[in-house]
Amino acid sequence: MICLGCSCLCNDIECETEGEEIKVRNACLRGFRRIDSINENRLTPRVEGKEENIDDTIKSASKLLEEAKNPIIFGPENSTLETEKEAIELAKKVGAIIDNMSSFGYSGYLVEKIFRKEVDTCTLDETRDNCDVSIYWGCDPMSSHPRMMSKYSYYPRGKNRQRGWEQDRDAICIDVRRSLTAEICDKFIKVPPGRDFELMEAFKDVLSGKIPKFGDKKSIMKIGNLIKKAEYGVLFTDIGLNYSIDHIDDFIDLVKDTGFKLQPIIESIGLNKLLFEETGHVNKINYKDKSYGIENSFVEALKEDIDTALIIGSDVASNIPLKLAKRLREINCIYIGPHGNLTSYISKVNIPTAICGVESAGKAYRMDLKEEELETIVDSNFLPDHEILKRIGDAL
Ligand code: SF4
């Protein structure tokens, strides 16, 4: 089976059901817990805290969206292409803003650059077969995407990297702290918070044959020269970059100068791709007037006059400042997802769903846009999230 625990979408997971018990092999702890905990903390259908049947919660959600003056749809996370398509259709129907986690940092911006072919990227399979130098800048895949380095970027033998990490690959971690990823990389640069720009300048100096002016010059020159000599370099990045780099275009220029491929470690890239194909942008779209802009990001919109939010499978309340989480609690918030969390707790309507890839099937994209087919592993009475979205749309 395919694991939808993160955007690695590992396709070598073995699952066996014996009565109530599900035996899982090959998954990391995160993937294992996603399957093993299917009966824990399941969401119940509720309106204003009162338990209702599923049809009534769908009707309530539909009514709130119909009456909304300024609705927003956020998510989906760990879900399928079918759900992402339905979310866009619903946004069109009610004239809502649609956005996802990619607007919380630079990942959406970087993905858009990749879609526009302004930056080189590669697939994870190409990384496994060819990569000799990988950089992890502002990301910690060992924690967030636990099998990525073992399956693709560092540990595996690849077609053209038969001697694996011991002789054929170098891994460089750049972060403000010694993360789990830093622990296993053979090179680590600890950058003081907010000073990544100076490190970038130092690398640019080394690339153009100058002595760097920042940090431990000897080790920066050593790593800079390793980057310079890389035959097939891949740079992975994630949300950590947001807090350390003000000028993302300078970062992109550096990536281009090195000749490295860029791979943002991003979840739910399917929604970004669908939106890009339709609007030319990957997130922050307002279907009321088809506008695109920072004012349509979830965080900015919540500060303004949003009156209704439909959140799909994302515990977004845990990822925003308390003030905004309180605002989410004040407006009409509808939560659709398999498990209870802070977002469901502060929502006026809760609609439980099946767990995608375990209790319902569909298609999903890996972070490098490889399409995978998800199967149903266990039967369930919960509806898939795309079906719930469709029913909300039909009831409008
Ligand atoms: S790395 Fe991600 S996709 Fe792979 S088993 Fe772990 S959680 Fe699942």
mmCIF file of C-alpha atoms and ligand atoms in Angstrom:
data_model
loop_
_atom_site.group_PDB
_atom_site.id
_atom_site.type_symbol
_atom_site.label_atom_id
_atom_site.label_comp_id
_atom_site.label_asym_id
_atom_site.label_seq_id
_atom_site.Cartn_x
_atom_site.Cartn_y
_atom_site.Cartn_z
ATOM 1 C CA MET A 1 0.000 0.000 0.000
ATOM 2 C CA ILE A 2 0.920 3.677 -0.300
ATOM 3 C CA CYS A 3 1.424 5.638 2.906
ATOM 4 C CA LEU A 4 -0.054 9.134 2.946
ATOM 5 C CA GLY A 5 1.642 10.008 6.233
ATOM 6 C CA CYS A 6 3.823 12.560 4.434
ATOM 7 C CA SER A 7 4.562 13.592 0.859
ATOM 8 C CA CYS A 8 7.164 10.821 0.414
ATOM 9 C CA LEU A 9 4.149 8.599 -0.317
ATOM 10 C CA CYS A 10 6.167 5.442 0.381
ATOM 11 C CA ASN A 11 4.842 2.693 -1.875
ATOM 12 C CA ASP A 12 6.415 -0.297 -0.155
ATOM 13 C CA ILE A 13 4.199 -0.477 2.926
ATOM 14 C CA GLU A 14 2.846 -3.912 3.725
ATOM 15 C CA CYS A 15 -0.386 -4.146 5.617
ATOM 16 C CA GLU A 16 -2.244 -7.179 6.908
ATOM 17 C CA THR A 17 -5.527 -7.132 8.781
ATOM 18 C CA GLU A 18 -6.304 -9.795 11.360
ATOM 19 C CA GLY A 19 -9.710 -9.034 12.848
ATOM 20 C CA GLU A 20 -9.362 -5.683 14.619
ATOM 21 C CA GLU A 21 -5.587 -5.720 14.383
ATOM 22 C CA ILE A 22 -3.635 -4.196 11.475
ATOM 23 C CA LYS A 23 -0.061 -5.350 11.029
ATOM 24 C CA VAL A 24 2.150 -2.783 9.288
ATOM 25 C CA ARG A 25 5.602 -3.395 7.844
ATOM 26 C CA ASN A 26 8.211 -1.027 6.339
ATOM 27 C CA ALA A 27 6.559 2.218 7.521
ATOM 28 C CA CYS A 28 8.368 4.735 9.710
ATOM 29 C CA LEU A 29 6.882 5.456 13.118
ATOM 30 C CA ARG A 30 4.837 8.326 11.712
ATOM 31 C CA GLY A 31 3.368 6.195 8.934
ATOM 32 C CA PHE A 32 2.789 3.312 11.341
ATOM 33 C CA ARG A 33 0.907 5.557 13.788
ATOM 34 C CA ARG A 34 -1.311 6.903 11.009
ATOM 35 C CA ILE A 35 -2.549 3.383 10.323
ATOM 36 C CA ASP A 36 -2.323 1.950 13.824
ATOM 37 C CA SER A 37 -4.308 4.796 15.404
ATOM 38 C CA ILE A 38 -7.326 4.663 13.101
ATOM 39 C CA ASN A 39 -9.673 4.060 16.002
ATOM 40 C CA GLU A 40 -8.249 6.745 18.273
ATOM 41 C CA ASN A 41 -9.836 10.145 18.812
ATOM 42 C CA ARG A 42 -12.208 9.879 15.839
ATOM 43 C CA LEU A 43 -14.221 12.974 15.086
ATOM 44 C CA THR A 44 -17.964 12.821 15.730
ATOM 45 C CA PRO A 45 -20.527 14.744 13.655
ATOM 46 C CA ARG A 46 -21.439 17.868 15.623
ATOM 47 C CA VAL A 47 -23.108 21.236 15.162
ATOM 48 C CA GLU A 48 -22.465 23.836 17.891
ATOM 49 C CA GLY A 49 -21.156 21.052 20.136
ATOM 50 C CA LYS A 50 -24.314 18.937 19.797
ATOM 51 C CA GLU A 51 -24.021 15.498 18.217
ATOM 52 C CA GLU A 52 -25.998 15.269 14.961
ATOM 53 C CA ASN A 53 -26.229 12.793 12.127
ATOM 54 C CA ILE A 54 -23.852 13.228 9.214
ATOM 55 C CA ASP A 55 -26.572 14.507 6.834
ATOM 56 C CA ASP A 56 -27.474 17.333 9.209
ATOM 57 C CA THR A 57 -23.848 18.388 9.630
ATOM 58 C CA ILE A 58 -23.487 18.518 5.839
ATOM 59 C CA LYS A 59 -26.666 20.634 5.592
ATOM 60 C CA SER A 60 -25.389 22.980 8.318
ATOM 61 C CA ALA A 61 -22.037 23.373 6.564
ATOM 62 C CA SER A 62 -23.790 24.074 3.298
ATOM 63 C CA LYS A 63 -26.054 26.688 4.895
ATOM 64 C CA LEU A 64 -23.133 28.481 6.545
ATOM 65 C CA LEU A 65 -21.258 28.621 3.243
ATOM 66 C CA GLU A 66 -24.351 29.784 1.367
ATOM 67 C CA GLU A 67 -24.933 32.634 3.806
ATOM 68 C CA ALA A 68 -21.259 33.592 4.006
ATOM 69 C CA LYS A 69 -20.218 36.951 2.588
ATOM 70 C CA ASN A 70 -16.500 36.200 2.676
ATOM 71 C CA PRO A 71 -15.754 32.483 2.952
ATOM 72 C CA ILE A 72 -12.374 30.775 2.847
ATOM 73 C CA ILE A 73 -11.500 27.136 2.166
ATOM 74 C CA PHE A 74 -8.236 25.878 3.650
ATOM 75 C CA GLY A 75 -6.465 22.557 3.078
ATOM 76 C CA PRO A 76 -6.783 19.731 2.242
ATOM 77 C CA GLU A 77 -3.853 18.019 3.936
ATOM 78 C CA ASN A 78 -2.850 14.354 3.584
ATOM 79 C CA SER A 79 -5.639 13.896 1.117
ATOM 80 C CA THR A 80 -6.360 12.931 -2.456
ATOM 81 C CA LEU A 81 -6.481 14.691 -5.804
ATOM 82 C CA GLU A 82 -10.218 13.988 -5.878
ATOM 83 C CA THR A 83 -10.617 15.999 -2.656
ATOM 84 C CA GLU A 84 -8.415 18.805 -3.946
ATOM 85 C CA LYS A 85 -10.555 19.016 -7.106
ATOM 86 C CA GLU A 86 -13.787 19.096 -5.089
ATOM 87 C CA ALA A 87 -12.361 21.794 -2.799
ATOM 88 C CA ILE A 88 -11.656 23.985 -5.840
ATOM 89 C CA GLU A 89 -15.134 23.327 -7.272
ATOM 90 C CA LEU A 90 -16.710 24.300 -3.959
ATOM 91 C CA ALA A 91 -14.585 27.457 -3.754
ATOM 92 C CA LYS A 92 -15.850 28.426 -7.216
ATOM 93 C CA LYS A 93 -19.454 27.726 -6.287
ATOM 94 C CA VAL A 94 -19.467 29.864 -3.150
ATOM 95 C CA GLY A 95 -16.971 32.477 -4.365
ATOM 96 C CA ALA A 96 -14.452 31.603 -1.659
ATOM 97 C CA ILE A 97 -10.755 32.155 -1.171
ATOM 98 C CA ILE A 98 -8.819 28.900 -1.400
ATOM 99 C CA ASP A 99 -5.421 28.460 0.195
ATOM 100 C CA ASN A 100 -3.273 25.824 1.881
ATOM 101 C CA MET A 101 -0.182 25.461 4.073
ATOM 102 C CA SER A 102 2.117 26.328 1.159
ATOM 103 C CA SER A 103 1.311 30.015 1.739
ATOM 104 C CA PHE A 104 2.743 29.882 5.278
ATOM 105 C CA GLY A 105 6.272 30.107 3.981
ATOM 106 C CA TYR A 106 8.284 30.176 0.796
ATOM 107 C CA SER A 107 7.365 26.661 -0.353
ATOM 108 C CA GLY A 108 4.409 27.826 -2.473
ATOM 109 C CA TYR A 109 6.563 30.541 -4.048
ATOM 110 C CA LEU A 110 9.343 28.050 -4.829
ATOM 111 C CA VAL A 111 6.898 25.519 -6.261
ATOM 112 C CA GLU A 112 5.411 28.222 -8.484
ATOM 113 C CA LYS A 113 8.923 29.050 -9.760
ATOM 114 C CA ILE A 114 9.429 25.354 -10.508
ATOM 115 C CA PHE A 115 6.074 25.117 -12.326
ATOM 116 C CA ARG A 116 7.078 28.167 -14.373
ATOM 117 C CA LYS A 117 10.337 26.348 -15.179
ATOM 118 C CA GLU A 118 12.353 29.220 -13.720
ATOM 119 C CA VAL A 119 14.257 26.857 -11.408
ATOM 120 C CA ASP A 120 15.500 23.341 -12.112
ATOM 121 C CA THR A 121 14.080 20.457 -10.164
ATOM 122 C CA CYS A 122 14.226 16.672 -10.429
ATOM 123 C CA THR A 123 12.279 13.670 -9.236
ATOM 124 C CA LEU A 124 13.111 11.713 -6.106
ATOM 125 C CA ASP A 125 13.994 8.740 -8.327
ATOM 126 C CA GLU A 126 16.489 10.895 -10.248
ATOM 127 C CA THR A 127 17.885 12.029 -6.900
ATOM 128 C CA ARG A 128 18.344 8.409 -5.806
ATOM 129 C CA ASP A 129 20.036 7.442 -9.070
ATOM 130 C CA ASN A 130 22.313 10.456 -9.534
ATOM 131 C CA CYS A 131 22.673 12.747 -6.547
ATOM 132 C CA ASP A 132 26.213 13.022 -5.151
ATOM 133 C CA VAL A 133 25.733 16.132 -2.976
ATOM 134 C CA SER A 134 22.500 16.897 -1.147
ATOM 135 C CA ILE A 135 21.895 20.019 0.910
ATOM 136 C CA TYR A 136 19.178 20.304 3.570
ATOM 137 C CA TRP A 137 18.702 24.026 4.176
ATOM 138 C CA GLY A 138 16.172 25.044 6.830
ATOM 139 C CA CYS A 139 14.579 21.615 6.834
ATOM 140 C CA ASP A 140 14.714 18.486 8.945
ATOM 141 C CA PRO A 141 13.466 15.594 6.796
ATOM 142 C CA MET A 142 14.592 13.012 9.366
ATOM 143 C CA SER A 143 11.783 14.389 11.563
ATOM 144 C CA SER A 144 9.225 15.540 8.997
ATOM 145 C CA HIS A 145 9.714 12.976 6.177
ATOM 146 C CA PRO A 146 11.522 10.183 7.992
ATOM 147 C CA ARG A 147 12.278 7.843 5.069
ATOM 148 C CA MET A 148 13.219 10.434 2.439
ATOM 149 C CA MET A 149 16.968 10.277 3.034
ATOM 150 C CA SER A 150 17.030 6.498 3.311
ATOM 151 C CA LYS A 151 14.924 5.914 0.207
ATOM 152 C CA TYR A 152 16.174 8.681 -2.067
ATOM 153 C CA SER A 153 18.768 11.245 -1.175
ATOM 154 C CA TYR A 154 21.523 9.856 1.056
ATOM 155 C CA TYR A 155 21.562 6.197 2.034
ATOM 156 C CA PRO A 156 20.359 4.225 -0.993
ATOM 157 C CA ARG A 157 22.409 2.728 -3.776
ATOM 158 C CA GLY A 158 21.317 4.405 -7.027
ATOM 159 C CA LYS A 159 21.819 3.538 -10.684
ATOM 160 C CA ASN A 160 24.828 5.859 -10.932
ATOM 161 C CA ARG A 161 25.673 5.906 -7.222
ATOM 162 C CA GLN A 162 26.352 2.270 -6.485
ATOM 163 C CA ARG A 163 28.583 2.956 -3.485
ATOM 164 C CA GLY A 164 25.866 4.839 -1.599
ATOM 165 C CA TRP A 165 26.472 7.256 1.229
ATOM 166 C CA GLU A 166 29.766 5.718 2.344
ATOM 167 C CA GLN A 167 31.661 6.814 -0.767
ATOM 168 C CA ASP A 168 29.342 8.247 -3.397
ATOM 169 C CA ARG A 169 27.314 10.841 -1.542
ATOM 170 C CA ASP A 170 27.858 13.887 0.664
ATOM 171 C CA ALA A 171 25.090 15.434 2.733
ATOM 172 C CA ILE A 172 25.212 19.004 4.053
ATOM 173 C CA CYS A 173 22.789 20.337 6.640
ATOM 174 C CA ILE A 174 22.354 24.083 7.187
ATOM 175 C CA ASP A 175 20.180 24.981 10.125
ATOM 176 C CA VAL A 176 19.927 27.102 13.245
ATOM 177 C CA ARG A 177 20.068 23.996 15.449
ATOM 178 C CA ARG A 178 21.586 20.541 15.424
ATOM 179 C CA SER A 179 18.499 18.711 14.158
ATOM 180 C CA LEU A 180 18.112 14.962 13.638
ATOM 181 C CA THR A 181 19.067 15.558 9.998
ATOM 182 C CA ALA A 182 22.188 17.460 11.082
ATOM 183 C CA GLU A 183 23.127 14.460 13.244
ATOM 184 C CA ILE A 184 23.356 12.145 10.259
ATOM 185 C CA CYS A 185 24.751 14.543 7.637
ATOM 186 C CA ASP A 186 28.510 14.435 7.257
ATOM 187 C CA LYS A 187 28.676 18.258 7.090
ATOM 188 C CA PHE A 188 26.728 20.681 9.266
ATOM 189 C CA ILE A 189 26.734 24.477 9.315
ATOM 190 C CA LYS A 190 24.995 26.031 12.282
ATOM 191 C CA VAL A 191 23.803 29.485 11.226
ATOM 192 C CA PRO A 192 22.778 32.036 13.844
ATOM 193 C CA PRO A 193 19.052 32.881 13.338
ATOM 194 C CA GLY A 194 18.506 35.478 10.610
ATOM 195 C CA ARG A 195 22.048 35.262 9.204
ATOM 196 C CA ASP A 196 21.501 32.831 6.326
ATOM 197 C CA PHE A 197 21.832 35.725 3.910
ATOM 198 C CA GLU A 198 25.456 36.232 4.999
ATOM 199 C CA LEU A 199 26.088 32.522 4.550
ATOM 200 C CA MET A 200 24.607 32.732 1.045
ATOM 201 C CA GLU A 201 26.962 35.606 0.253
ATOM 202 C CA ALA A 202 29.858 33.546 1.619
ATOM 203 C CA PHE A 203 28.961 30.642 -0.681
ATOM 204 C CA LYS A 204 28.687 33.047 -3.621
ATOM 205 C CA ASP A 205 32.221 34.262 -2.792
ATOM 206 C CA VAL A 206 33.564 30.705 -2.783
ATOM 207 C CA LEU A 207 31.785 29.919 -6.060
ATOM 208 C CA SER A 208 33.478 32.901 -7.685
ATOM 209 C CA GLY A 209 36.880 32.010 -6.248
ATOM 210 C CA LYS A 210 36.961 34.581 -3.433
ATOM 211 C CA ILE A 211 37.615 34.135 0.290
ATOM 212 C CA PRO A 212 34.307 34.207 2.217
ATOM 213 C CA LYS A 213 33.825 36.963 4.771
ATOM 214 C CA PHE A 214 31.388 35.114 7.022
ATOM 215 C CA GLY A 215 31.656 32.371 9.640
ATOM 216 C CA ASP A 216 34.312 29.678 9.839
ATOM 217 C CA LYS A 217 36.078 30.496 6.561
ATOM 218 C CA LYS A 218 37.922 27.181 6.352
ATOM 219 C CA SER A 219 34.838 24.995 6.626
ATOM 220 C CA ILE A 220 32.736 27.298 4.404
ATOM 221 C CA MET A 221 35.438 27.091 1.728
ATOM 222 C CA LYS A 222 35.554 23.310 2.084
ATOM 223 C CA ILE A 223 31.770 22.972 1.751
ATOM 224 C CA GLY A 224 31.624 25.656 -0.962
ATOM 225 C CA ASN A 225 34.175 23.713 -3.003
ATOM 226 C CA LEU A 226 32.227 20.499 -2.495
ATOM 227 C CA ILE A 227 29.138 22.289 -3.858
ATOM 228 C CA LYS A 228 31.178 23.645 -6.763
ATOM 229 C CA LYS A 229 32.421 20.197 -7.716
ATOM 230 C CA ALA A 230 29.064 18.415 -7.337
ATOM 231 C CA GLU A 231 28.085 16.405 -10.410
ATOM 232 C CA TYR A 232 24.403 16.219 -9.495
ATOM 233 C CA GLY A 233 23.430 18.365 -6.536
ATOM 234 C CA VAL A 234 19.972 18.572 -4.993
ATOM 235 C CA LEU A 235 18.916 21.193 -2.470
ATOM 236 C CA PHE A 236 16.006 20.384 -0.181
ATOM 237 C CA THR A 237 14.287 23.107 1.756
ATOM 238 C CA ASP A 238 11.239 23.623 3.935
ATOM 239 C CA ILE A 239 9.608 26.074 6.307
ATOM 240 C CA GLY A 240 12.828 26.798 8.273
ATOM 241 C CA LEU A 241 13.888 29.077 5.433
ATOM 242 C CA ASN A 242 11.029 31.491 6.203
ATOM 243 C CA TYR A 243 12.529 32.537 9.471
ATOM 244 C CA SER A 244 16.003 33.090 8.154
ATOM 245 C CA ILE A 245 15.870 34.573 4.664
ATOM 246 C CA ASP A 246 14.220 37.868 3.746
ATOM 247 C CA HIS A 247 15.103 37.846 0.060
ATOM 248 C CA ILE A 248 14.006 34.532 -1.377
ATOM 249 C CA ASP A 249 14.947 35.548 -4.932
ATOM 250 C CA ASP A 250 18.593 35.871 -3.828
ATOM 251 C CA PHE A 251 18.325 32.342 -2.507
ATOM 252 C CA ILE A 252 16.924 31.167 -5.848
ATOM 253 C CA ASP A 253 19.819 32.919 -7.636
ATOM 254 C CA LEU A 254 22.287 31.065 -5.424
ATOM 255 C CA VAL A 255 20.614 27.738 -6.239
ATOM 256 C CA LYS A 256 20.890 28.592 -9.949
ATOM 257 C CA ASP A 257 24.562 29.606 -9.568
ATOM 258 C CA THR A 258 25.374 26.260 -7.975
ATOM 259 C CA GLY A 259 23.551 24.321 -10.702
ATOM 260 C CA PHE A 260 21.726 22.376 -7.982
ATOM 261 C CA LYS A 261 18.181 21.096 -8.462
ATOM 262 C CA LEU A 262 15.654 22.494 -6.020
ATOM 263 C CA GLN A 263 13.226 20.253 -4.160
ATOM 264 C CA PRO A 264 10.918 22.011 -1.701
ATOM 265 C CA ILE A 265 9.695 19.491 0.862
ATOM 266 C CA ILE A 266 6.022 20.242 0.466
ATOM 267 C CA GLU A 267 2.739 18.576 1.386
ATOM 268 C CA SER A 268 -0.447 18.565 -0.718
ATOM 269 C CA ILE A 269 1.268 19.717 -3.904
ATOM 270 C CA GLY A 270 -1.762 18.409 -5.839
ATOM 271 C CA LEU A 271 -3.838 21.459 -4.902
ATOM 272 C CA ASN A 272 -0.959 23.733 -5.934
ATOM 273 C CA LYS A 273 -0.724 22.029 -9.311
ATOM 274 C CA LEU A 274 -4.471 22.144 -9.975
ATOM 275 C CA LEU A 275 -4.658 25.829 -9.034
ATOM 276 C CA PHE A 276 -1.593 26.651 -11.129
ATOM 277 C CA GLU A 277 -3.069 24.961 -14.191
ATOM 278 C CA GLU A 278 -6.249 26.947 -13.774
ATOM 279 C CA THR A 279 -5.092 30.348 -12.559
ATOM 280 C CA GLY A 280 -1.324 30.541 -13.042
ATOM 281 C CA HIS A 281 -0.796 30.647 -9.265
ATOM 282 C CA VAL A 282 -0.407 27.852 -6.731
ATOM 283 C CA ASN A 283 -2.328 29.267 -3.752
ATOM 284 C CA LYS A 284 -4.029 32.418 -2.343
ATOM 285 C CA ILE A 285 -6.796 32.517 -4.971
ATOM 286 C CA ASN A 286 -10.069 34.337 -4.358
ATOM 287 C CA TYR A 287 -12.763 32.831 -6.578
ATOM 288 C CA LYS A 288 -15.085 35.750 -5.857
ATOM 289 C CA ASP A 289 -13.114 37.867 -8.310
ATOM 290 C CA LYS A 290 -10.417 35.348 -9.393
ATOM 291 C CA SER A 291 -7.817 37.542 -7.724
ATOM 292 C CA TYR A 292 -4.456 36.397 -6.443
ATOM 293 C CA GLY A 293 -2.449 38.059 -3.702
ATOM 294 C CA ILE A 294 -1.040 38.033 -0.196
ATOM 295 C CA GLU A 295 -4.378 39.383 1.100
ATOM 296 C CA ASN A 296 -5.849 35.993 0.115
ATOM 297 C CA SER A 297 -3.451 34.021 2.308
ATOM 298 C CA PHE A 298 -5.207 32.284 5.180
ATOM 299 C CA VAL A 299 -3.364 34.306 7.814
ATOM 300 C CA GLU A 300 -3.955 37.710 6.191
ATOM 301 C CA ALA A 301 -7.575 36.940 5.256
ATOM 302 C CA LEU A 302 -8.305 35.887 8.828
ATOM 303 C CA LYS A 303 -7.073 39.274 10.043
ATOM 304 C CA GLU A 304 -9.602 40.946 7.741
ATOM 305 C CA ASP A 305 -13.284 40.263 7.086
ATOM 306 C CA ILE A 306 -13.502 36.492 6.621
ATOM 307 C CA ASP A 307 -16.763 35.317 8.194
ATOM 308 C CA THR A 308 -16.748 31.570 7.390
ATOM 309 C CA ALA A 309 -13.902 29.068 7.110
ATOM 310 C CA LEU A 310 -14.055 25.518 5.816
ATOM 311 C CA ILE A 311 -10.963 23.623 6.961
ATOM 312 C CA ILE A 312 -10.233 20.272 5.336
ATOM 313 C CA GLY A 313 -8.034 17.838 7.243
ATOM 314 C CA SER A 314 -5.634 20.462 8.543
ATOM 315 C CA ASP A 315 -5.092 21.317 12.185
ATOM 316 C CA VAL A 316 -4.391 24.872 11.137
ATOM 317 C CA ALA A 317 -5.388 26.344 14.521
ATOM 318 C CA SER A 318 -2.279 24.707 16.014
ATOM 319 C CA ASN A 319 -0.071 26.428 13.445
ATOM 320 C CA ILE A 320 -1.207 30.035 13.736
ATOM 321 C CA PRO A 321 -0.751 32.628 16.496
ATOM 322 C CA LEU A 322 -3.192 32.395 19.401
ATOM 323 C CA LYS A 323 -4.854 35.673 18.407
ATOM 324 C CA LEU A 324 -5.760 34.253 14.992
ATOM 325 C CA ALA A 325 -6.883 30.926 16.467
ATOM 326 C CA LYS A 326 -9.256 32.935 18.678
ATOM 327 C CA ARG A 327 -10.540 34.746 15.595
ATOM 328 C CA LEU A 328 -11.144 31.364 13.937
ATOM 329 C CA ARG A 329 -13.199 30.407 16.952
ATOM 330 C CA GLU A 330 -15.329 33.563 16.631
ATOM 331 C CA ILE A 331 -16.268 33.074 12.971
ATOM 332 C CA ASN A 332 -18.270 30.202 11.455
ATOM 333 C CA CYS A 333 -15.678 27.482 11.230
ATOM 334 C CA ILE A 334 -16.429 24.086 9.678
ATOM 335 C CA TYR A 335 -13.933 21.278 10.156
ATOM 336 C CA ILE A 336 -13.814 18.185 7.949
ATOM 337 C CA GLY A 337 -11.359 15.465 8.928
ATOM 338 C CA PRO A 338 -10.891 12.033 10.441
ATOM 339 C CA HIS A 339 -9.599 12.941 13.916
ATOM 340 C CA GLY A 340 -10.343 15.487 16.605
ATOM 341 C CA ASN A 341 -7.782 18.275 17.106
ATOM 342 C CA LEU A 342 -7.614 21.919 18.177
ATOM 343 C CA THR A 343 -9.231 23.089 14.920
ATOM 344 C CA SER A 344 -12.166 20.705 15.291
ATOM 345 C CA TYR A 345 -12.479 21.776 18.935
ATOM 346 C CA ILE A 346 -12.973 25.439 18.025
ATOM 347 C CA SER A 347 -15.178 24.732 14.982
ATOM 348 C CA LYS A 348 -18.946 25.179 14.978
ATOM 349 C CA VAL A 349 -19.491 22.226 12.636
ATOM 350 C CA ASN A 350 -17.499 18.979 12.692
ATOM 351 C CA ILE A 351 -17.846 16.475 9.855
ATOM 352 C CA PRO A 352 -15.921 13.213 10.260
ATOM 353 C CA THR A 353 -14.298 11.579 7.242
ATOM 354 C CA ALA A 354 -12.608 8.333 6.307
ATOM 355 C CA ILE A 355 -8.792 8.265 6.526
ATOM 356 C CA CYS A 356 -7.491 8.581 2.959
ATOM 357 C CA GLY A 357 -5.327 5.698 1.845
ATOM 358 C CA VAL A 358 -6.502 3.530 4.753
ATOM 359 C CA GLU A 359 -10.309 3.688 4.754
ATOM 360 C CA SER A 360 -10.804 5.290 1.333
ATOM 361 C CA ALA A 361 -9.053 5.167 -2.024
ATOM 362 C CA GLY A 362 -7.979 7.832 -4.508
ATOM 363 C CA LYS A 363 -5.002 9.382 -6.258
ATOM 364 C CA ALA A 364 -2.283 11.520 -4.701
ATOM 365 C CA TYR A 365 0.932 13.255 -5.727
ATOM 366 C CA ARG A 366 4.277 12.646 -4.108
ATOM 367 C CA MET A 367 6.258 15.853 -3.393
ATOM 368 C CA ASP A 368 7.905 15.538 -6.844
ATOM 369 C CA LEU A 369 4.511 15.123 -8.579
ATOM 370 C CA LYS A 370 4.731 11.383 -9.111
ATOM 371 C CA GLU A 371 1.134 10.195 -9.108
ATOM 372 C CA GLU A 372 0.240 7.260 -6.867
ATOM 373 C CA GLU A 373 -2.953 5.244 -6.527
ATOM 374 C CA LEU A 374 -4.167 4.786 -2.957
ATOM 375 C CA GLU A 375 -6.164 1.736 -1.916
ATOM 376 C CA THR A 376 -8.750 1.066 0.749
ATOM 377 C CA ILE A 377 -7.182 -1.189 3.386
ATOM 378 C CA VAL A 378 -9.997 -1.438 5.918
ATOM 379 C CA ASP A 379 -13.734 -1.009 5.500
ATOM 380 C CA SER A 380 -15.288 1.948 7.227
ATOM 381 C CA ASN A 381 -18.646 3.674 7.590
ATOM 382 C CA PHE A 382 -17.036 7.098 7.247
ATOM 383 C CA LEU A 383 -17.473 8.935 3.954
ATOM 384 C CA PRO A 384 -14.387 9.999 1.977
ATOM 385 C CA ASP A 385 -13.691 13.734 2.249
ATOM 386 C CA HIS A 386 -14.228 14.358 -1.488
ATOM 387 C CA GLU A 387 -17.722 12.903 -1.208
ATOM 388 C CA ILE A 388 -18.537 15.153 1.741
ATOM 389 C CA LEU A 389 -17.345 18.214 -0.184
ATOM 390 C CA LYS A 390 -19.452 17.182 -3.168
ATOM 391 C CA ARG A 391 -22.520 16.766 -0.978
ATOM 392 C CA ILE A 392 -21.947 20.185 0.614
ATOM 393 C CA GLY A 393 -21.741 21.672 -2.892
ATOM 394 C CA ASP A 394 -24.865 19.820 -4.070
ATOM 395 C CA ALA A 395 -26.847 21.059 -1.071
ATOM 396 C CA LEU A 396 -26.118 24.728 -1.796
HETATM 397 S S1 SF4 B 1 8.220 8.544 5.297
HETATM 398 FE FE1 SF4 B 1 6.177 9.440 5.108
HETATM 399 S S2 SF4 B 1 5.160 8.234 3.515
HETATM 400 FE FE2 SF4 B 1 6.976 7.058 4.196
HETATM 401 S S3 SF4 B 1 6.207 5.675 5.773
HETATM 402 FE FE3 SF4 B 1 6.933 7.534 6.813
HETATM 403 S S4 SF4 B 1 5.114 8.855 6.974
HETATM 404 FE FE4 SF4 B 1 4.658 7.274 5.467
#
